[in-house]
CSV table of C-alpha atoms in Angstrom, one decimal:
chain,number,residue,atom,x,y,z
A,1,MET,CA,0.0,0.0,0.0
A,2,ASN,CA,2.8,2.4,0.9
A,3,ASN,CA,4.6,1.6,-2.4
A,4,LYS,CA,1.4,2.4,-4.3
A,5,ILE,CA,1.0,5.8,-2.5
A,6,LEU,CA,4.7,6.6,-3.1
A,7,LYS,CA,4.3,5.8,-6.8
A,8,ILE,CA,1.2,7.9,-7.1
A,9,PHE,CA,3.0,10.8,-5.3
A,10,ILE,CA,6.0,10.6,-7.6
A,11,ILE,CA,3.7,10.5,-10.7
A,12,MET,CA,1.8,13.6,-9.4
A,13,ILE,CA,5.1,15.4,-8.9
A,14,ILE,CA,6.2,14.6,-12.4
A,15,LEU,CA,2.9,15.7,-13.9
A,16,LEU,CA,3.1,19.0,-11.9
A,17,PHE,CA,6.6,19.6,-13.1
A,18,LEU,CA,5.5,19.0,-16.7
A,19,ILE,CA,2.5,21.3,-16.4
A,20,ILE,CA,4.8,24.1,-15.0
A,21,SER,CA,7.4,23.6,-17.7
A,22,CYS,CA,4.8,23.7,-20.5
A,23,SER,CA,3.2,26.8,-19.0
A,24,LYS,CA,6.6,28.6,-19.1
A,25,GLU,CA,7.3,27.4,-22.6
A,26,ASN,CA,3.8,28.6,-23.8
A,27,LYS,CA,4.2,32.0,-22.3
A,28,LYS,CA,4.7,34.2,-25.4
A,29,ASP,CA,7.0,37.2,-25.5
A,30,ILE,CA,5.4,40.6,-25.7
A,31,THR,CA,7.1,43.0,-28.1
A,32,VAL,CA,6.9,46.7,-27.2
A,33,LYS,CA,8.0,49.3,-29.7
A,34,LEU,CA,9.4,52.3,-27.9
A,35,GLY,CA,10.2,55.6,-29.7
A,36,CYS,CA,13.0,57.6,-28.3
A,37,ILE,CA,15.5,60.3,-29.4
A,38,GLY,CA,19.2,60.9,-28.7
A,39,GLY,CA,22.0,58.6,-27.5
A,40,PHE,CA,21.3,59.1,-23.8
A,41,ASP,CA,17.9,57.3,-23.8
A,42,ILE,CA,19.0,54.6,-26.3
A,43,ALA,CA,22.0,53.6,-24.2
A,44,ILE,CA,19.9,53.3,-21.0
A,45,LEU,CA,17.0,51.4,-22.7
A,46,GLU,CA,19.4,49.0,-24.4
A,47,SER,CA,20.8,48.1,-21.0
A,48,LEU,CA,17.4,47.0,-19.8
A,49,THR,CA,16.8,44.4,-22.5
A,50,GLY,CA,18.1,41.5,-20.4
A,51,LYS,CA,15.9,42.2,-17.4
A,52,LEU,CA,12.9,42.8,-19.6
A,53,LYS,CA,13.5,39.5,-21.5
A,54,GLU,CA,13.4,37.7,-18.1
A,55,GLN,CA,9.8,39.0,-17.9
A,56,ASN,CA,9.0,38.0,-21.5
A,57,ILE,CA,9.2,41.6,-22.7
A,58,VAL,CA,11.1,42.3,-25.9
A,59,LEU,CA,11.9,46.0,-26.3
A,60,ASP,CA,12.1,47.2,-29.9
A,61,LEU,CA,13.7,50.6,-29.8
A,62,ILE,CA,12.7,53.0,-32.7
A,63,ALA,CA,15.1,55.9,-32.9
A,64,PHE,CA,13.9,59.2,-34.2
A,65,SER,CA,15.8,62.4,-35.0
A,66,ASP,CA,12.9,64.8,-35.0
A,67,TYR,CA,10.8,64.9,-31.8
A,68,SER,CA,7.9,66.7,-33.6
A,69,VAL,CA,6.8,63.3,-35.1
A,70,LEU,CA,7.0,61.1,-32.0
A,71,ASN,CA,3.5,61.6,-30.7
A,72,LYS,CA,2.0,61.3,-34.2
A,73,ALA,CA,3.8,57.9,-34.5
A,74,LEU,CA,2.2,56.9,-31.2
A,75,VAL,CA,-1.3,57.8,-32.3
A,76,SER,CA,-0.8,56.0,-35.6
A,77,LYS,CA,0.4,52.9,-33.7
A,78,ALA,CA,3.7,52.9,-35.4
A,79,ILE,CA,5.1,52.7,-31.8
A,80,ASP,CA,3.5,51.7,-28.5
A,81,LEU,CA,5.4,54.0,-26.1
A,82,ASN,CA,7.6,57.1,-26.3
A,83,HIS,CA,10.0,58.9,-24.0
A,84,PHE,CA,11.3,62.2,-25.2
A,85,GLN,CA,9.0,65.0,-24.0
A,86,HIS,CA,8.3,66.9,-20.8
A,87,TYR,CA,4.8,67.4,-19.4
A,88,ALA,CA,4.4,70.9,-20.9
A,89,TYR,CA,5.2,69.6,-24.4
A,90,PHE,CA,2.8,66.6,-23.9
A,91,VAL,CA,-0.1,68.8,-22.8
A,92,ASN,CA,0.4,71.2,-25.7
A,93,GLU,CA,0.6,68.4,-28.3
A,94,THR,CA,-2.4,66.5,-27.1
A,95,ASN,CA,-4.6,69.7,-26.9
A,96,LYS,CA,-3.4,71.2,-30.2
A,97,ASN,CA,-3.8,67.9,-32.2
A,98,ASP,CA,-6.6,66.2,-30.3
A,99,TYR,CA,-4.4,63.3,-29.5
A,100,TYR,CA,-5.8,60.7,-27.1
A,101,LEU,CA,-2.7,59.9,-25.1
A,102,SER,CA,-1.9,59.1,-21.5
A,103,ILE,CA,1.1,59.4,-19.2
A,104,ILE,CA,2.4,56.0,-18.0
A,105,ASP,CA,4.9,57.5,-15.6
A,106,LYS,CA,6.9,60.6,-14.9
A,107,THR,CA,10.7,60.1,-15.0
A,108,PHE,CA,13.0,63.1,-14.4
A,109,ILE,CA,13.5,66.8,-14.9
A,110,ALA,CA,16.5,67.4,-17.2
A,111,ASP,CA,18.7,70.5,-17.3
A,112,MET,CA,18.7,72.6,-20.5
A,113,ASN,CA,22.2,74.0,-20.6
A,114,MET,CA,23.8,76.7,-22.8
A,115,TYR,CA,26.7,75.6,-25.0
A,116,SER,CA,29.2,77.4,-27.1
A,117,ASP,CA,32.1,76.5,-29.4
A,118,ASN,CA,33.8,79.8,-28.9
A,119,LEU,CA,33.0,81.1,-25.5
A,120,THR,CA,34.0,79.6,-22.1
A,121,ASN,CA,31.7,81.3,-19.7
A,122,ILE,CA,28.4,83.2,-19.6
A,123,GLY,CA,30.2,86.5,-18.9
A,124,GLN,CA,31.5,86.5,-22.4
A,125,ILE,CA,28.1,87.0,-23.9
A,126,GLY,CA,28.2,90.5,-25.3
A,127,LEU,CA,26.4,93.1,-27.3
A,128,LYS,CA,24.4,91.6,-30.1
A,129,SER,CA,25.5,88.1,-29.4
A,130,LYS,CA,23.6,85.5,-31.3
A,131,ILE,CA,21.8,82.8,-29.3
A,132,ALA,CA,20.3,79.7,-30.9
A,133,VAL,CA,17.0,78.6,-29.2
A,134,PRO,CA,14.5,75.8,-30.0
A,135,GLU,CA,11.9,76.9,-32.5
A,136,ASP,CA,8.9,75.0,-31.0
A,137,ASP,CA,6.7,77.1,-28.8
A,138,ILE,CA,7.2,75.0,-25.6
A,139,ASN,CA,10.9,74.7,-25.5
A,140,LEU,CA,11.4,78.3,-26.8
A,141,SER,CA,9.3,79.4,-23.7
A,142,ARG,CA,11.6,77.4,-21.4
A,143,ALA,CA,14.7,78.9,-23.1
A,144,LEU,CA,13.4,82.4,-22.6
A,145,LYS,CA,12.7,81.6,-18.9
A,146,ILE,CA,16.3,80.4,-18.6
A,147,LEU,CA,17.7,83.6,-20.1
A,148,ASP,CA,15.4,85.6,-17.8
A,149,SER,CA,16.7,83.6,-14.7
A,150,ILE,CA,20.3,84.4,-15.8
A,151,GLY,CA,19.5,88.1,-16.1
A,152,LEU,CA,20.3,88.4,-19.8
A,153,ILE,CA,16.7,89.4,-20.6
A,154,ARG,CA,13.6,90.3,-18.6
A,155,LEU,CA,10.2,88.9,-19.5
A,156,LYS,CA,6.8,90.4,-18.8
A,157,GLU,CA,5.2,89.1,-15.7
A,158,ASN,CA,2.6,86.4,-16.1
A,159,ASP,CA,1.0,84.5,-13.2
A,160,ASN,CA,-0.1,81.6,-15.4
A,161,LYS,CA,2.6,78.9,-15.0
A,162,ASN,CA,1.3,77.2,-18.2
A,163,TYR,CA,1.8,80.3,-20.3
A,164,ASN,CA,4.3,79.9,-23.2
A,165,TYR,CA,6.5,82.9,-23.5
A,166,LYS,CA,7.3,84.3,-26.9
A,167,PHE,CA,9.8,86.8,-28.2
A,168,ASP,CA,7.1,89.5,-27.9
A,169,ASP,CA,7.1,88.9,-24.1
A,170,ILE,CA,10.7,90.2,-23.8
A,171,ARG,CA,10.4,93.6,-22.1
A,172,GLU,CA,14.1,94.2,-21.6
A,173,ASN,CA,17.0,93.0,-23.8
A,174,TYR,CA,20.0,94.8,-22.3
A,175,LEU,CA,22.6,93.4,-24.7
A,176,LEU,CA,20.3,93.5,-27.8
A,177,LEU,CA,20.8,89.8,-28.1
A,178,GLU,CA,19.8,88.2,-31.5
A,179,PHE,CA,17.9,85.0,-31.3
A,180,VAL,CA,18.1,82.3,-33.9
A,181,PRO,CA,15.1,79.8,-33.6
A,182,ILE,CA,15.9,76.4,-35.0
A,183,LYS,CA,14.8,72.8,-34.7
A,184,SER,CA,16.7,71.2,-31.8
A,185,VAL,CA,17.8,68.4,-34.1
A,186,ASN,CA,19.6,70.9,-36.4
A,187,MET,CA,21.0,73.1,-33.7
A,188,HIS,CA,24.5,71.6,-33.7
A,189,SER,CA,24.9,72.4,-37.4
A,190,ILE,CA,24.8,76.1,-36.8
A,191,MET,CA,27.1,76.4,-33.8
A,192,SER,CA,29.8,78.0,-35.9
A,193,LYS,CA,27.3,80.8,-36.8
A,194,VAL,CA,26.1,81.6,-33.3
A,195,ASP,CA,27.8,82.6,-30.0
A,196,ALA,CA,25.8,80.1,-27.9
A,197,ALA,CA,22.9,77.7,-28.0
A,198,ILE,CA,20.3,76.5,-25.4
A,199,VAL,CA,20.1,72.8,-25.9
A,200,ASN,CA,17.5,70.1,-25.0
A,201,TYR,CA,19.0,67.4,-22.8
A,202,HIS,CA,18.3,64.6,-25.3
A,203,PHE,CA,20.7,66.2,-27.8
A,204,ASN,CA,23.5,66.8,-25.3
A,205,PHE,CA,25.6,64.1,-26.8
A,206,ASP,CA,26.0,66.2,-30.0
A,207,PHE,CA,27.6,68.9,-28.0
A,208,ARG,CA,30.1,66.8,-26.1
A,209,ASN,CA,33.0,68.7,-27.6
A,210,SER,CA,31.4,72.1,-26.9
A,211,ASN,CA,31.8,74.2,-23.8
A,212,ILE,CA,29.0,74.4,-21.2
A,213,ILE,CA,28.9,78.1,-20.5
A,214,TYR,CA,25.8,78.0,-18.3
A,215,GLU,CA,24.4,75.0,-16.4
A,216,ASP,CA,20.6,75.3,-16.1
A,217,ASP,CA,19.1,75.5,-12.6
A,218,PRO,CA,15.4,74.5,-13.0
A,219,SER,CA,14.8,75.6,-9.4
A,220,LYS,CA,15.1,79.2,-10.5
A,221,TYR,CA,11.9,79.1,-12.6
A,222,GLN,CA,8.7,77.0,-12.6
A,223,SER,CA,10.2,73.7,-13.6
A,224,ASP,CA,7.5,71.2,-12.5
A,225,MET,CA,5.9,71.4,-15.9
A,226,TYR,CA,9.2,70.2,-17.5
A,227,VAL,CA,9.3,66.8,-15.9
A,228,ASN,CA,9.8,64.1,-18.6
A,229,VAL,CA,7.1,61.5,-19.2
A,230,VAL,CA,6.6,58.1,-20.7
A,231,ALA,CA,3.6,58.3,-22.9
A,232,ALA,CA,1.2,55.7,-24.4
A,233,ARG,CA,-2.2,55.7,-26.1
A,234,LEU,CA,-5.1,56.5,-23.8
A,235,GLU,CA,-6.5,52.9,-24.0
A,236,ASP,CA,-3.2,51.6,-22.6
A,237,GLU,CA,-2.9,53.9,-19.6
A,238,ASN,CA,-3.1,50.9,-17.2
A,239,ASN,CA,-0.9,48.5,-19.2
A,240,ILE,CA,1.2,46.6,-16.7
A,241,THR,CA,3.9,45.8,-19.2
A,242,TYR,CA,4.4,49.5,-20.1
A,243,LYS,CA,4.5,50.4,-16.4
A,244,THR,CA,7.2,47.7,-15.9
A,245,ILE,CA,9.4,49.3,-18.6
A,246,ALA,CA,8.9,52.8,-17.2
A,247,ASN,CA,9.8,51.6,-13.7
A,248,LEU,CA,12.9,49.8,-14.7
A,249,TYR,CA,14.0,52.8,-16.8
A,250,LYS,CA,13.7,55.1,-13.7
A,251,GLU,CA,15.6,52.6,-11.5
A,252,LYS,CA,18.5,52.5,-14.1
A,253,VAL,CA,18.7,56.3,-14.3
A,254,SER,CA,18.7,56.5,-10.5
A,255,GLU,CA,21.5,54.0,-10.3
A,256,LEU,CA,23.6,56.0,-12.8
A,257,ILE,CA,22.9,59.2,-10.9
A,258,ASN,CA,23.9,57.7,-7.6
A,259,ALA,CA,27.1,56.2,-9.2
A,260,GLY,CA,28.0,59.7,-10.4
A,261,LYS,CA,27.9,58.6,-14.0
A,262,ILE,CA,25.3,61.2,-15.2
A,263,GLU,CA,24.5,64.7,-14.1
A,264,GLY,CA,21.9,67.3,-14.8
A,265,ILE,CA,18.9,65.1,-14.0
A,266,THR,CA,16.6,64.9,-11.1
A,267,ILE,CA,14.4,61.8,-10.7
A,268,VAL,CA,10.7,62.5,-10.0
A,269,ASP,CA,8.7,60.0,-7.9
């Protein structure tokens, strides 16, 4: 009798093992297309592929050079997620274009530094210096806020923190600075023709051989609206797979910050 019970027990263990093994084998990989821009994000996201694969998530990175098309690609389902924009840009894009998108997670606030190929410090900005700035409304507004925080210009007062400043809002321009609006992706190409440029963080790698003549301090202006976000389509706002990717991304960035390997970023919980 005892031998029969033992045999039955062994058979049950074997069957259970086979069921578990088959279950694991039948679990299909989930492929997620994530749109991003710049070498910074690509390097971090590529480093996550091993951990994600352990959870049956295959990350397919789609690199873009022009951030003006990334939300359109998300809406058209060419990609499933994107990470390139801050909250202010996201709100403007969704409202202006009637995009039904959602924020999966907030990641970090990134500095927007001023670079130059010819100058070595901000004090060398002189009369009629040429400053390249992003041409899109949202990042132009931030660039003007930065120049105001430095004291190079003075903007008209506006209590609406969501207001996007324009050139017409400059009330004082002491040095008669000349502004050169240009797409961020093309900014590096005109560095020889300007004295300085205010650069989006995602394009910092292009300026690795340029001088940082001013390090942005977001605490000097309303910066909470410039927190970067991971975005998805509205119907996917509670997607667990997407939240897993966003969480691992933040963990990796925090790890690199704590190790002193990256600067100019503040993680947002």
